[in-house]
Amino acid sequence: MTDAQSISDHWGKGDVFSKLLDTMKLAGIDPHSLTVEQLAPVDHFHARGFPATVELADALPIKKGDTLLDIGSGLGGPARYLSKRFNCNVDGVDITASFVDAANKLSALVGMDEAVKCQHGDGQKLPFNDQAFDGGYTQHVTMNVPDREVFFAEAYRVLKPGAFFALTEHGLGEVGEPHHPVPWSADGSGAYLMRPADTVAALVKAGFTDIEVTDTGDKYLQGYHQAIETAEKGKAPIFGVHILLGGQAPQIVRNAARNIAERRTHPVQIICFKPK
Ligand SMILES: C[S@@+](CC[C@H](N)C(=O)[O-])C[C@H]1O[C@@H](n2cnc3c(N)ncnc32)[C@H](O)[C@@H]1O
């Protein structure tokens, strides 16, 4: 099996869209009157979920009418949020076919399939022309990317001069050797964590400038602890990310928190620019 296939198998088990629909119904959500807000507990599939997308969006210079690129677009939650908030178009690309299928069907259900379009592909070989986008972002994707230099060079290629590029990820911590399973890997396979300083060096090598790195570990830790507490009280939402994480969800969330606390991972948000 190729690395791409095993990474995609890790994320998108089975018919993801049907699983989402079935769980929506269990949660009393009518798919025919679905809103972007109702999807938010599931389709912002990264640490801290929706609030983290909002904070990233607050920090980005997005303008009405922009065309953005979401690399590793997952179920399309961040793309739909940005499109709706800034009145812009977003193209998504993701290596997991069942996520792309679900993303496009969810966009159709909320009437956003013109503004947000996702397609199957690898961030290391983007299916877009040079200088096509006003900005790009990749949230919690690069942990699975073996060749960060190629990935960043591709992002650079498809961005217009002056465009922003934003990235959130679990970098490798000073102590290293994360406990598994974690959201991006069951046992360490398909995981390519890099120390934040090395990620910055790879961005510089690709040509990006004005690189701003923010530590997000404390906020993630708070978010994970909150999720653990809610689950322990039996109050986890029916329509939540456990649908995507599977049966090991409680252990995955505990490990994600423990890895940050033990400095095995080092989560960061990075914003940079392609020079004008
Ligand atoms: C944690 S999910 C994040 C999804 C989305 N960015 C979000 O924040 O809701 C990680 C995503 O990265 C995708 N992915 C991993 N490696 C990729 C690659 N090389 N190219 C494109 N997508 C990739 C996975 O398929 C998965 O959808």
PDB file of C-alpha atoms and ligand atoms in Angstrom:
ATOM      1  CA  MET A   1       0.000   0.000   0.000  1.00  0.00           C
ATOM      2  CA  THR A   2       1.320   3.498  -0.795  1.00  0.00           C
ATOM      3  CA  ASP A   3       1.782   6.054   1.931  1.00  0.00           C
ATOM      4  CA  ALA A   4      -0.992   8.185   0.378  1.00  0.00           C
ATOM      5  CA  GLN A   5      -3.412   5.229   0.476  1.00  0.00           C
ATOM      6  CA  SER A   6      -2.639   4.348   4.091  1.00  0.00           C
ATOM      7  CA  ILE A   7      -2.960   7.997   5.185  1.00  0.00           C
ATOM      8  CA  SER A   8      -6.296   8.262   3.398  1.00  0.00           C
ATOM      9  CA  ASP A   9      -7.456   4.934   4.905  1.00  0.00           C
ATOM     10  CA  HIS A  10      -6.485   6.227   8.338  1.00  0.00           C
ATOM     11  CA  TRP A  11      -8.690   9.335   8.013  1.00  0.00           C
ATOM     12  CA  GLY A  12     -11.684   8.272   5.964  1.00  0.00           C
ATOM     13  CA  LYS A  13     -13.000   4.958   7.065  1.00  0.00           C
ATOM     14  CA  GLY A  14     -15.965   3.738   4.968  1.00  0.00           C
ATOM     15  CA  ASP A  15     -18.756   5.919   3.626  1.00  0.00           C
ATOM     16  CA  VAL A  16     -18.142   9.051   5.680  1.00  0.00           C
ATOM     17  CA  PHE A  17     -21.115  11.006   4.290  1.00  0.00           C
ATOM     18  CA  SER A  18     -23.615   8.247   5.177  1.00  0.00           C
ATOM     19  CA  LYS A  19     -22.130   8.016   8.657  1.00  0.00           C
ATOM     20  CA  LEU A  20     -22.561  11.777   9.091  1.00  0.00           C
ATOM     21  CA  LEU A  21     -26.154  11.674   7.820  1.00  0.00           C
ATOM     22  CA  ASP A  22     -27.081   8.795  10.121  1.00  0.00           C
ATOM     23  CA  THR A  23     -25.604  10.579  13.140  1.00  0.00           C
ATOM     24  CA  MET A  24     -27.306  13.861  12.212  1.00  0.00           C
ATOM     25  CA  LYS A  25     -30.630  12.056  12.261  1.00  0.00           C
ATOM     26  CA  LEU A  26     -29.827  10.495  15.665  1.00  0.00           C
ATOM     27  CA  ALA A  27     -29.012  13.986  16.944  1.00  0.00           C
ATOM     28  CA  GLY A  28     -32.330  15.354  15.627  1.00  0.00           C
ATOM     29  CA  ILE A  29     -30.692  17.479  12.892  1.00  0.00           C
ATOM     30  CA  ASP A  30     -32.731  17.657   9.661  1.00  0.00           C
ATOM     31  CA  PRO A  31     -30.291  17.389   6.715  1.00  0.00           C
ATOM     32  CA  HIS A  32     -32.774  19.285   4.503  1.00  0.00           C
ATOM     33  CA  SER A  33     -32.660  22.419   6.649  1.00  0.00           C
ATOM     34  CA  LEU A  34     -29.020  22.054   7.613  1.00  0.00           C
ATOM     35  CA  THR A  35     -26.898  25.113   8.502  1.00  0.00           C
ATOM     36  CA  VAL A  36     -23.138  25.686   8.526  1.00  0.00           C
ATOM     37  CA  GLU A  37     -23.451  26.298  12.287  1.00  0.00           C
ATOM     38  CA  GLN A  38     -25.041  22.871  12.902  1.00  0.00           C
ATOM     39  CA  LEU A  39     -22.108  21.190  11.132  1.00  0.00           C
ATOM     40  CA  ALA A  40     -19.440  23.033  13.132  1.00  0.00           C
ATOM     41  CA  PRO A  41     -19.018  20.457  15.971  1.00  0.00           C
ATOM     42  CA  VAL A  42     -17.842  17.926  13.355  1.00  0.00           C
ATOM     43  CA  ASP A  43     -16.566  19.642  10.225  1.00  0.00           C
ATOM     44  CA  HIS A  44     -13.821  21.786  11.803  1.00  0.00           C
ATOM     45  CA  PHE A  45     -11.763  18.657  12.234  1.00  0.00           C
ATOM     46  CA  HIS A  46      -8.711  19.920  14.111  1.00  0.00           C
ATOM     47  CA  ALA A  47      -7.660  20.728  17.678  1.00  0.00           C
ATOM     48  CA  ARG A  48     -10.198  23.115  19.345  1.00  0.00           C
ATOM     49  CA  GLY A  49     -12.440  22.840  16.300  1.00  0.00           C
ATOM     50  CA  PHE A  50     -14.512  25.865  15.293  1.00  0.00           C
ATOM     51  CA  PRO A  51     -13.029  28.442  17.745  1.00  0.00           C
ATOM     52  CA  ALA A  52      -9.550  27.724  16.315  1.00  0.00           C
ATOM     53  CA  THR A  53     -10.819  28.379  12.758  1.00  0.00           C
ATOM     54  CA  VAL A  54     -12.390  31.663  13.883  1.00  0.00           C
ATOM     55  CA  GLU A  55      -9.136  32.793  15.527  1.00  0.00           C
ATOM     56  CA  LEU A  56      -7.124  31.890  12.447  1.00  0.00           C
ATOM     57  CA  ALA A  57      -9.615  33.763  10.245  1.00  0.00           C
ATOM     58  CA  ASP A  58      -9.370  36.840  12.519  1.00  0.00           C
ATOM     59  CA  ALA A  59      -5.608  36.891  11.843  1.00  0.00           C
ATOM     60  CA  LEU A  60      -5.778  36.578   8.043  1.00  0.00           C
ATOM     61  CA  PRO A  61      -6.018  39.467   5.525  1.00  0.00           C
ATOM     62  CA  ILE A  62      -8.914  37.929   3.551  1.00  0.00           C
ATOM     63  CA  LYS A  63     -10.899  40.248   1.274  1.00  0.00           C
ATOM     64  CA  LYS A  64     -14.380  39.917  -0.230  1.00  0.00           C
ATOM     65  CA  GLY A  65     -14.150  38.170  -3.601  1.00  0.00           C
ATOM     66  CA  ASP A  66     -10.815  36.463  -2.869  1.00  0.00           C
ATOM     67  CA  THR A  67     -10.179  32.952  -4.144  1.00  0.00           C
ATOM     68  CA  LEU A  68      -8.577  30.835  -1.429  1.00  0.00           C
ATOM     69  CA  LEU A  69      -6.997  27.400  -1.339  1.00  0.00           C
ATOM     70  CA  ASP A  70      -7.557  24.939   1.533  1.00  0.00           C
ATOM     71  CA  ILE A  71      -4.947  22.161   1.401  1.00  0.00           C
ATOM     72  CA  GLY A  72      -6.209  19.096   3.272  1.00  0.00           C
ATOM     73  CA  SER A  73      -9.742  20.492   3.312  1.00  0.00           C
ATOM     74  CA  GLY A  74     -11.271  17.516   5.166  1.00  0.00           C
ATOM     75  CA  LEU A  75     -15.062  17.823   5.405  1.00  0.00           C
ATOM     76  CA  GLY A  76     -14.895  21.448   4.210  1.00  0.00           C
ATOM     77  CA  GLY A  77     -15.979  23.154   7.455  1.00  0.00           C
ATOM     78  CA  PRO A  78     -13.221  25.805   7.490  1.00  0.00           C
ATOM     79  CA  ALA A  79     -13.711  26.455   3.748  1.00  0.00           C
ATOM     80  CA  ARG A  80     -17.476  27.002   4.150  1.00  0.00           C
ATOM     81  CA  TYR A  81     -16.941  29.221   7.212  1.00  0.00           C
ATOM     82  CA  LEU A  82     -14.389  31.460   5.422  1.00  0.00           C
ATOM     83  CA  SER A  83     -16.492  31.592   2.261  1.00  0.00           C
ATOM     84  CA  LYS A  84     -19.590  32.658   4.200  1.00  0.00           C
ATOM     85  CA  ARG A  85     -17.797  35.112   6.500  1.00  0.00           C
ATOM     86  CA  PHE A  86     -15.741  36.885   3.806  1.00  0.00           C
ATOM     87  CA  ASN A  87     -17.925  36.285   0.756  1.00  0.00           C
ATOM     88  CA  CYS A  88     -15.106  34.545  -1.078  1.00  0.00           C
ATOM     89  CA  ASN A  89     -14.555  31.338  -3.055  1.00  0.00           C
ATOM     90  CA  VAL A  90     -12.577  28.434  -1.678  1.00  0.00           C
ATOM     91  CA  ASP A  91     -11.043  25.489  -3.531  1.00  0.00           C
ATOM     92  CA  GLY A  92     -10.199  22.523  -1.353  1.00  0.00           C
ATOM     93  CA  VAL A  93      -7.972  19.569  -2.050  1.00  0.00           C
ATOM     94  CA  ASP A  94      -7.714  16.457   0.116  1.00  0.00           C
ATOM     95  CA  ILE A  95      -5.982  13.096  -0.150  1.00  0.00           C
ATOM     96  CA  THR A  96      -8.961  11.218   1.382  1.00  0.00           C
ATOM     97  CA  ALA A  97     -11.602  10.575  -1.288  1.00  0.00           C
ATOM     98  CA  SER A  98     -14.416   9.838   1.184  1.00  0.00           C
ATOM     99  CA  PHE A  99     -13.806  13.232   2.856  1.00  0.00           C
ATOM    100  CA  VAL A 100     -13.907  15.015  -0.509  1.00  0.00           C
ATOM    101  CA  ASP A 101     -17.196  13.285  -1.322  1.00  0.00           C
ATOM    102  CA  ALA A 102     -18.661  14.233   2.088  1.00  0.00           C
ATOM    103  CA  ALA A 103     -17.337  17.821   1.830  1.00  0.00           C
ATOM    104  CA  ASN A 104     -19.007  18.408  -1.541  1.00  0.00           C
ATOM    105  CA  LYS A 105     -22.289  16.793  -0.465  1.00  0.00           C
ATOM    106  CA  LEU A 106     -22.360  18.872   2.749  1.00  0.00           C
ATOM    107  CA  SER A 107     -21.674  22.056   0.731  1.00  0.00           C
ATOM    108  CA  ALA A 108     -24.609  21.154  -1.535  1.00  0.00           C
ATOM    109  CA  LEU A 109     -26.879  20.555   1.472  1.00  0.00           C
ATOM    110  CA  VAL A 110     -26.156  24.058   2.837  1.00  0.00           C
ATOM    111  CA  GLY A 111     -26.382  25.640  -0.653  1.00  0.00           C
ATOM    112  CA  MET A 112     -22.674  26.509  -0.906  1.00  0.00           C
ATOM    113  CA  ASP A 113     -21.528  24.169  -3.668  1.00  0.00           C
ATOM    114  CA  GLU A 114     -20.820  27.049  -6.067  1.00  0.00           C
ATOM    115  CA  ALA A 115     -18.560  28.923  -3.650  1.00  0.00           C
ATOM    116  CA  VAL A 116     -16.751  25.934  -2.117  1.00  0.00           C
ATOM    117  CA  LYS A 117     -15.447  23.140  -4.312  1.00  0.00           C
ATOM    118  CA  CYS A 118     -13.300  20.274  -3.062  1.00  0.00           C
ATOM    119  CA  GLN A 119     -11.343  17.784  -5.128  1.00  0.00           C
ATOM    120  CA  HIS A 120      -9.260  14.715  -4.530  1.00  0.00           C
ATOM    121  CA  GLY A 121      -5.497  15.282  -4.604  1.00  0.00           C
ATOM    122  CA  ASP A 122      -2.217  15.478  -2.752  1.00  0.00           C
ATOM    123  CA  GLY A 123      -0.846  18.732  -1.343  1.00  0.00           C
ATOM    124  CA  GLN A 124       2.559  17.615  -2.598  1.00  0.00           C
ATOM    125  CA  LYS A 125       1.289  17.846  -6.206  1.00  0.00           C
ATOM    126  CA  LEU A 126      -1.464  20.438  -6.385  1.00  0.00           C
ATOM    127  CA  PRO A 127      -3.888  20.252  -9.350  1.00  0.00           C
ATOM    128  CA  PHE A 128      -3.890  24.042  -9.891  1.00  0.00           C
ATOM    129  CA  ASN A 129      -2.185  26.602 -12.129  1.00  0.00           C
ATOM    130  CA  ASP A 130       0.630  28.874 -10.954  1.00  0.00           C
ATOM    131  CA  GLN A 131      -0.403  32.052  -9.098  1.00  0.00           C
ATOM    132  CA  ALA A 132      -4.086  31.083  -8.926  1.00  0.00           C
ATOM    133  CA  PHE A 133      -4.932  32.004  -5.304  1.00  0.00           C
ATOM    134  CA  ASP A 134      -5.119  35.133  -3.134  1.00  0.00           C
ATOM    135  CA  GLY A 135      -4.369  33.111  -0.007  1.00  0.00           C
ATOM    136  CA  GLY A 136      -3.934  29.551   1.162  1.00  0.00           C
ATOM    137  CA  TYR A 137      -4.092  27.638   4.412  1.00  0.00           C
ATOM    138  CA  THR A 138      -3.596  24.127   5.707  1.00  0.00           C
ATOM    139  CA  GLN A 139      -5.006  23.188   9.108  1.00  0.00           C
ATOM    140  CA  HIS A 140      -3.687  20.087  10.865  1.00  0.00           C
ATOM    141  CA  VAL A 141      -2.532  18.370   7.684  1.00  0.00           C
ATOM    142  CA  THR A 142       1.260  18.569   7.640  1.00  0.00           C
ATOM    143  CA  MET A 143       1.668  15.986  10.444  1.00  0.00           C
ATOM    144  CA  ASN A 144       1.018  13.455   7.636  1.00  0.00           C
ATOM    145  CA  VAL A 145       3.196  15.082   4.968  1.00  0.00           C
ATOM    146  CA  PRO A 146       6.472  13.259   4.262  1.00  0.00           C
ATOM    147  CA  ASP A 147       8.006  15.951   2.062  1.00  0.00           C
ATOM    148  CA  ARG A 148       7.407  19.310   3.683  1.00  0.00           C
ATOM    149  CA  GLU A 149       9.689  21.098   1.191  1.00  0.00           C
ATOM    150  CA  VAL A 150       7.721  19.871  -1.808  1.00  0.00           C
ATOM    151  CA  PHE A 151       4.413  20.619  -0.033  1.00  0.00           C
ATOM    152  CA  PHE A 152       5.465  24.216   0.720  1.00  0.00           C
ATOM    153  CA  ALA A 153       6.961  24.698  -2.768  1.00  0.00           C
ATOM    154  CA  GLU A 154       3.616  23.644  -4.273  1.00  0.00           C
ATOM    155  CA  ALA A 155       1.693  26.059  -2.022  1.00  0.00           C
ATOM    156  CA  TYR A 156       4.117  28.820  -3.021  1.00  0.00           C
ATOM    157  CA  ARG A 157       3.727  28.033  -6.716  1.00  0.00           C
ATOM    158  CA  VAL A 158      -0.074  28.320  -6.759  1.00  0.00           C
ATOM    159  CA  LEU A 159      -0.235  31.526  -4.650  1.00  0.00           C
ATOM    160  CA  LYS A 160      -0.211  35.017  -6.175  1.00  0.00           C
ATOM    161  CA  PRO A 161       2.608  37.389  -5.171  1.00  0.00           C
ATOM    162  CA  GLY A 162       1.624  39.024  -1.863  1.00  0.00           C
ATOM    163  CA  ALA A 163      -0.718  36.151  -0.886  1.00  0.00           C
ATOM    164  CA  PHE A 164      -0.795  34.782   2.664  1.00  0.00           C
ATOM    165  CA  PHE A 165      -0.118  31.181   3.610  1.00  0.00           C
ATOM    166  CA  ALA A 166      -1.283  29.878   7.008  1.00  0.00           C
ATOM    167  CA  LEU A 167      -0.569  26.597   8.683  1.00  0.00           C
ATOM    168  CA  THR A 168      -1.605  24.988  11.956  1.00  0.00           C
ATOM    169  CA  GLU A 169      -0.045  21.748  13.125  1.00  0.00           C
ATOM    170  CA  HIS A 170       1.263  19.612  15.939  1.00  0.00           C
ATOM    171  CA  GLY A 171       5.002  20.075  15.545  1.00  0.00           C
ATOM    172  CA  LEU A 172       7.477  17.737  17.176  1.00  0.00           C
ATOM    173  CA  GLY A 173       8.155  18.684  20.811  1.00  0.00           C
ATOM    174  CA  GLU A 174      11.579  18.904  22.494  1.00  0.00           C
ATOM    175  CA  VAL A 175      11.059  15.494  24.156  1.00  0.00           C
ATOM    176  CA  GLY A 176       9.665  13.877  20.981  1.00  0.00           C
ATOM    177  CA  GLU A 177       8.208  10.371  20.574  1.00  0.00           C
ATOM    178  CA  PRO A 178       4.482  11.082  20.942  1.00  0.00           C
ATOM    179  CA  HIS A 179       2.235   8.499  22.589  1.00  0.00           C
ATOM    180  CA  HIS A 180      -0.063   6.801  20.069  1.00  0.00           C
ATOM    181  CA  PRO A 181      -2.796   6.647  18.918  1.00  0.00           C
ATOM    182  CA  VAL A 182      -3.134  10.339  18.073  1.00  0.00           C
ATOM    183  CA  PRO A 183      -5.613  11.883  15.614  1.00  0.00           C
ATOM    184  CA  TRP A 184      -3.165  11.661  12.681  1.00  0.00           C
ATOM    185  CA  SER A 185      -1.763   8.178  13.317  1.00  0.00           C
ATOM    186  CA  ALA A 186      -2.742   4.967  15.100  1.00  0.00           C
ATOM    187  CA  ASP A 187       0.804   3.782  15.790  1.00  0.00           C
ATOM    188  CA  GLY A 188       3.302   6.279  14.361  1.00  0.00           C
ATOM    189  CA  SER A 189       2.941   5.135  10.760  1.00  0.00           C
ATOM    190  CA  GLY A 190       2.259   7.946   8.297  1.00  0.00           C
ATOM    191  CA  ALA A 191       3.395  10.529  10.873  1.00  0.00           C
ATOM    192  CA  TYR A 192       6.068  13.062   9.899  1.00  0.00           C
ATOM    193  CA  LEU A 193       6.207  15.604  12.698  1.00  0.00           C
ATOM    194  CA  MET A 194       8.852  18.311  12.459  1.00  0.00           C
ATOM    195  CA  ARG A 195      10.156  20.732  15.039  1.00  0.00           C
ATOM    196  CA  PRO A 196       8.664  24.212  14.513  1.00  0.00           C
ATOM    197  CA  ALA A 197      12.146  25.655  13.760  1.00  0.00           C
ATOM    198  CA  ASP A 198      12.595  23.099  10.947  1.00  0.00           C
ATOM    199  CA  THR A 199       9.127  23.888   9.574  1.00  0.00           C
ATOM    200  CA  VAL A 200      10.040  27.590   9.516  1.00  0.00           C
ATOM    201  CA  ALA A 201      13.316  26.733   7.733  1.00  0.00           C
ATOM    202  CA  ALA A 202      11.360  24.760   5.106  1.00  0.00           C
ATOM    203  CA  LEU A 203       8.979  27.717   4.599  1.00  0.00           C
ATOM    204  CA  VAL A 204      11.963  30.064   4.154  1.00  0.00           C
ATOM    205  CA  LYS A 205      13.477  27.643   1.655  1.00  0.00           C
ATOM    206  CA  ALA A 206      10.221  27.664  -0.337  1.00  0.00           C
ATOM    207  CA  GLY A 207      10.449  31.490  -0.495  1.00  0.00           C
ATOM    208  CA  PHE A 208       7.945  32.592   2.162  1.00  0.00           C
ATOM    209  CA  THR A 209       8.698  35.702   4.243  1.00  0.00           C
ATOM    210  CA  ASP A 210       7.264  37.634   7.225  1.00  0.00           C
ATOM    211  CA  ILE A 211       6.836  34.345   9.069  1.00  0.00           C
ATOM    212  CA  GLU A 212       4.963  34.674  12.362  1.00  0.00           C
ATOM    213  CA  VAL A 213       4.828  31.648  14.677  1.00  0.00           C
ATOM    214  CA  THR A 214       2.321  31.439  17.556  1.00  0.00           C
ATOM    215  CA  ASP A 215       2.436  28.675  20.175  1.00  0.00           C
ATOM    216  CA  THR A 216      -1.031  27.161  20.440  1.00  0.00           C
ATOM    217  CA  GLY A 217      -0.210  24.367  22.943  1.00  0.00           C
ATOM    218  CA  ASP A 218      -1.860  25.927  26.011  1.00  0.00           C
ATOM    219  CA  LYS A 219      -5.097  26.605  24.146  1.00  0.00           C
ATOM    220  CA  TYR A 220      -5.167  23.112  22.644  1.00  0.00           C
ATOM    221  CA  LEU A 221      -4.534  21.621  26.064  1.00  0.00           C
ATOM    222  CA  GLN A 222      -7.475  23.561  27.510  1.00  0.00           C
ATOM    223  CA  GLY A 223      -9.658  22.401  24.604  1.00  0.00           C
ATOM    224  CA  TYR A 224      -8.672  18.742  25.040  1.00  0.00           C
ATOM    225  CA  HIS A 225      -9.221  18.890  28.828  1.00  0.00           C
ATOM    226  CA  GLN A 226     -12.656  20.392  28.272  1.00  0.00           C
ATOM    227  CA  ALA A 227     -13.537  17.615  25.780  1.00  0.00           C
ATOM    228  CA  ILE A 228     -12.291  14.916  28.209  1.00  0.00           C
ATOM    229  CA  GLU A 229     -14.328  16.408  31.092  1.00  0.00           C
ATOM    230  CA  THR A 230     -17.488  16.692  28.970  1.00  0.00           C
ATOM    231  CA  ALA A 231     -17.138  13.074  27.807  1.00  0.00           C
ATOM    232  CA  GLU A 232     -16.517  11.835  31.359  1.00  0.00           C
ATOM    233  CA  LYS A 233     -19.745  13.535  32.452  1.00  0.00           C
ATOM    234  CA  GLY A 234     -21.537  11.699  29.626  1.00  0.00           C
ATOM    235  CA  LYS A 235     -22.346  15.030  27.945  1.00  0.00           C
ATOM    236  CA  ALA A 236     -20.412  14.653  24.680  1.00  0.00           C
ATOM    237  CA  PRO A 237     -22.591  15.778  21.728  1.00  0.00           C
ATOM    238  CA  ILE A 238     -24.102  12.977  19.614  1.00  0.00           C
ATOM    239  CA  PHE A 239     -22.952  14.853  16.486  1.00  0.00           C
ATOM    240  CA  GLY A 240     -19.253  15.271  17.365  1.00  0.00           C
ATOM    241  CA  VAL A 241     -15.780  14.420  16.051  1.00  0.00           C
ATOM    242  CA  HIS A 242     -15.823  10.970  17.689  1.00  0.00           C
ATOM    243  CA  ILE A 243     -17.771   9.955  14.529  1.00  0.00           C
ATOM    244  CA  LEU A 244     -14.540  10.563  12.589  1.00  0.00           C
ATOM    245  CA  LEU A 245     -12.010   9.420  15.210  1.00  0.00           C
ATOM    246  CA  GLY A 246     -13.700   6.039  15.733  1.00  0.00           C
ATOM    247  CA  GLY A 247     -13.761   3.711  18.727  1.00  0.00           C
ATOM    248  CA  GLN A 248     -10.413   4.877  20.088  1.00  0.00           C
ATOM    249  CA  ALA A 249     -11.556   8.517  20.314  1.00  0.00           C
ATOM    250  CA  PRO A 250     -11.237   8.819  24.135  1.00  0.00           C
ATOM    251  CA  GLN A 251      -7.660   7.451  24.097  1.00  0.00           C
ATOM    252  CA  ILE A 252      -6.750   9.601  21.094  1.00  0.00           C
ATOM    253  CA  VAL A 253      -7.904  12.772  22.846  1.00  0.00           C
ATOM    254  CA  ARG A 254      -6.124  11.841  26.108  1.00  0.00           C
ATOM    255  CA  ASN A 255      -2.880  11.159  24.203  1.00  0.00           C
ATOM    256  CA  ALA A 256      -3.140  14.409  22.255  1.00  0.00           C
ATOM    257  CA  ALA A 257      -3.349  16.292  25.576  1.00  0.00           C
ATOM    258  CA  ARG A 258      -0.622  14.243  27.272  1.00  0.00           C
ATOM    259  CA  ASN A 259       1.769  14.714  24.341  1.00  0.00           C
ATOM    260  CA  ILE A 260       1.500  18.497  24.635  1.00  0.00           C
ATOM    261  CA  ALA A 261       1.855  18.459  28.432  1.00  0.00           C
ATOM    262  CA  GLU A 262       4.962  16.222  28.191  1.00  0.00           C
ATOM    263  CA  ARG A 263       6.439  18.353  25.344  1.00  0.00           C
ATOM    264  CA  ARG A 264       6.339  15.408  22.957  1.00  0.00           C
ATOM    265  CA  THR A 265       4.408  17.615  20.529  1.00  0.00           C
ATOM    266  CA  HIS A 266       4.628  21.375  20.046  1.00  0.00           C
ATOM    267  CA  PRO A 267       1.494  22.832  18.415  1.00  0.00           C
ATOM    268  CA  VAL A 268       1.885  26.037  16.404  1.00  0.00           C
ATOM    269  CA  GLN A 269       0.006  28.382  14.116  1.00  0.00           C
ATOM    270  CA  ILE A 270       2.199  29.925  11.419  1.00  0.00           C
ATOM    271  CA  ILE A 271       1.281  32.783   9.098  1.00  0.00           C
ATOM    272  CA  CYS A 272       3.594  33.907   6.316  1.00  0.00           C
ATOM    273  CA  PHE A 273       3.522  35.552   2.887  1.00  0.00           C
ATOM    274  CA  LYS A 274       4.709  35.078  -0.663  1.00  0.00           C
ATOM    275  CA  PRO A 275       6.712  38.248  -1.445  1.00  0.00           C
ATOM    276  CA  LYS A 276       5.040  40.830  -3.750  1.00  0.00           C
TER     277      LYS A 276
HETATM  278  C1  LIG B   1      -7.181  16.581  10.844  1.00  0.00           C
HETATM  279  S1  LIG B   1      -7.848  16.534   9.242  1.00  0.00           S
HETATM  280  C2  LIG B   1      -8.058  18.291   8.962  1.00  0.00           C
HETATM  281  C3  LIG B   1      -9.119  18.606   7.952  1.00  0.00           C
HETATM  282  C4  LIG B   1      -9.370  20.096   7.738  1.00  0.00           C
HETATM  283  N1  LIG B   1      -8.140  20.787   7.387  1.00  0.00           N
HETATM  284  C5  LIG B   1      -9.968  20.720   8.964  1.00  0.00           C
HETATM  285  O1  LIG B   1      -9.233  21.418   9.669  1.00  0.00           O
HETATM  286  O2  LIG B   1     -11.167  20.519   9.214  1.00  0.00           O
HETATM  287  C6  LIG B   1      -6.403  16.175   8.244  1.00  0.00           C
HETATM  288  C7  LIG B   1      -6.713  16.133   6.772  1.00  0.00           C
HETATM  289  O3  LIG B   1      -5.498  16.183   6.024  1.00  0.00           O
HETATM  290  C8  LIG B   1      -5.678  15.383   4.866  1.00  0.00           C
HETATM  291  N2  LIG B   1      -4.350  15.108   4.294  1.00  0.00           N
HETATM  292  C9  LIG B   1      -3.311  14.419   4.866  1.00  0.00           C
HETATM  293  N3  LIG B   1      -2.248  14.413   4.041  1.00  0.00           N
HETATM  294  C10 LIG B   1      -2.597  15.112   2.932  1.00  0.00           C
HETATM  295  C11 LIG B   1      -1.923  15.455   1.715  1.00  0.00           C
HETATM  296  N4  LIG B   1      -0.671  15.082   1.460  1.00  0.00           N
HETATM  297  N5  LIG B   1      -2.603  16.186   0.794  1.00  0.00           N
HETATM  298  C12 LIG B   1      -3.896  16.559   1.011  1.00  0.00           C
HETATM  299  N6  LIG B   1      -4.575  16.257   2.133  1.00  0.00           N
HETATM  300  C13 LIG B   1      -3.948  15.556   3.083  1.00  0.00           C
HETATM  301  C14 LIG B   1      -6.440  14.184   5.412  1.00  0.00           C
HETATM  302  O4  LIG B   1      -7.046  13.445   4.410  1.00  0.00           O
HETATM  303  C15 LIG B   1      -7.434  14.881   6.335  1.00  0.00           C
HETATM  304  O5  LIG B   1      -8.605  15.260   5.659  1.00  0.00           O
END
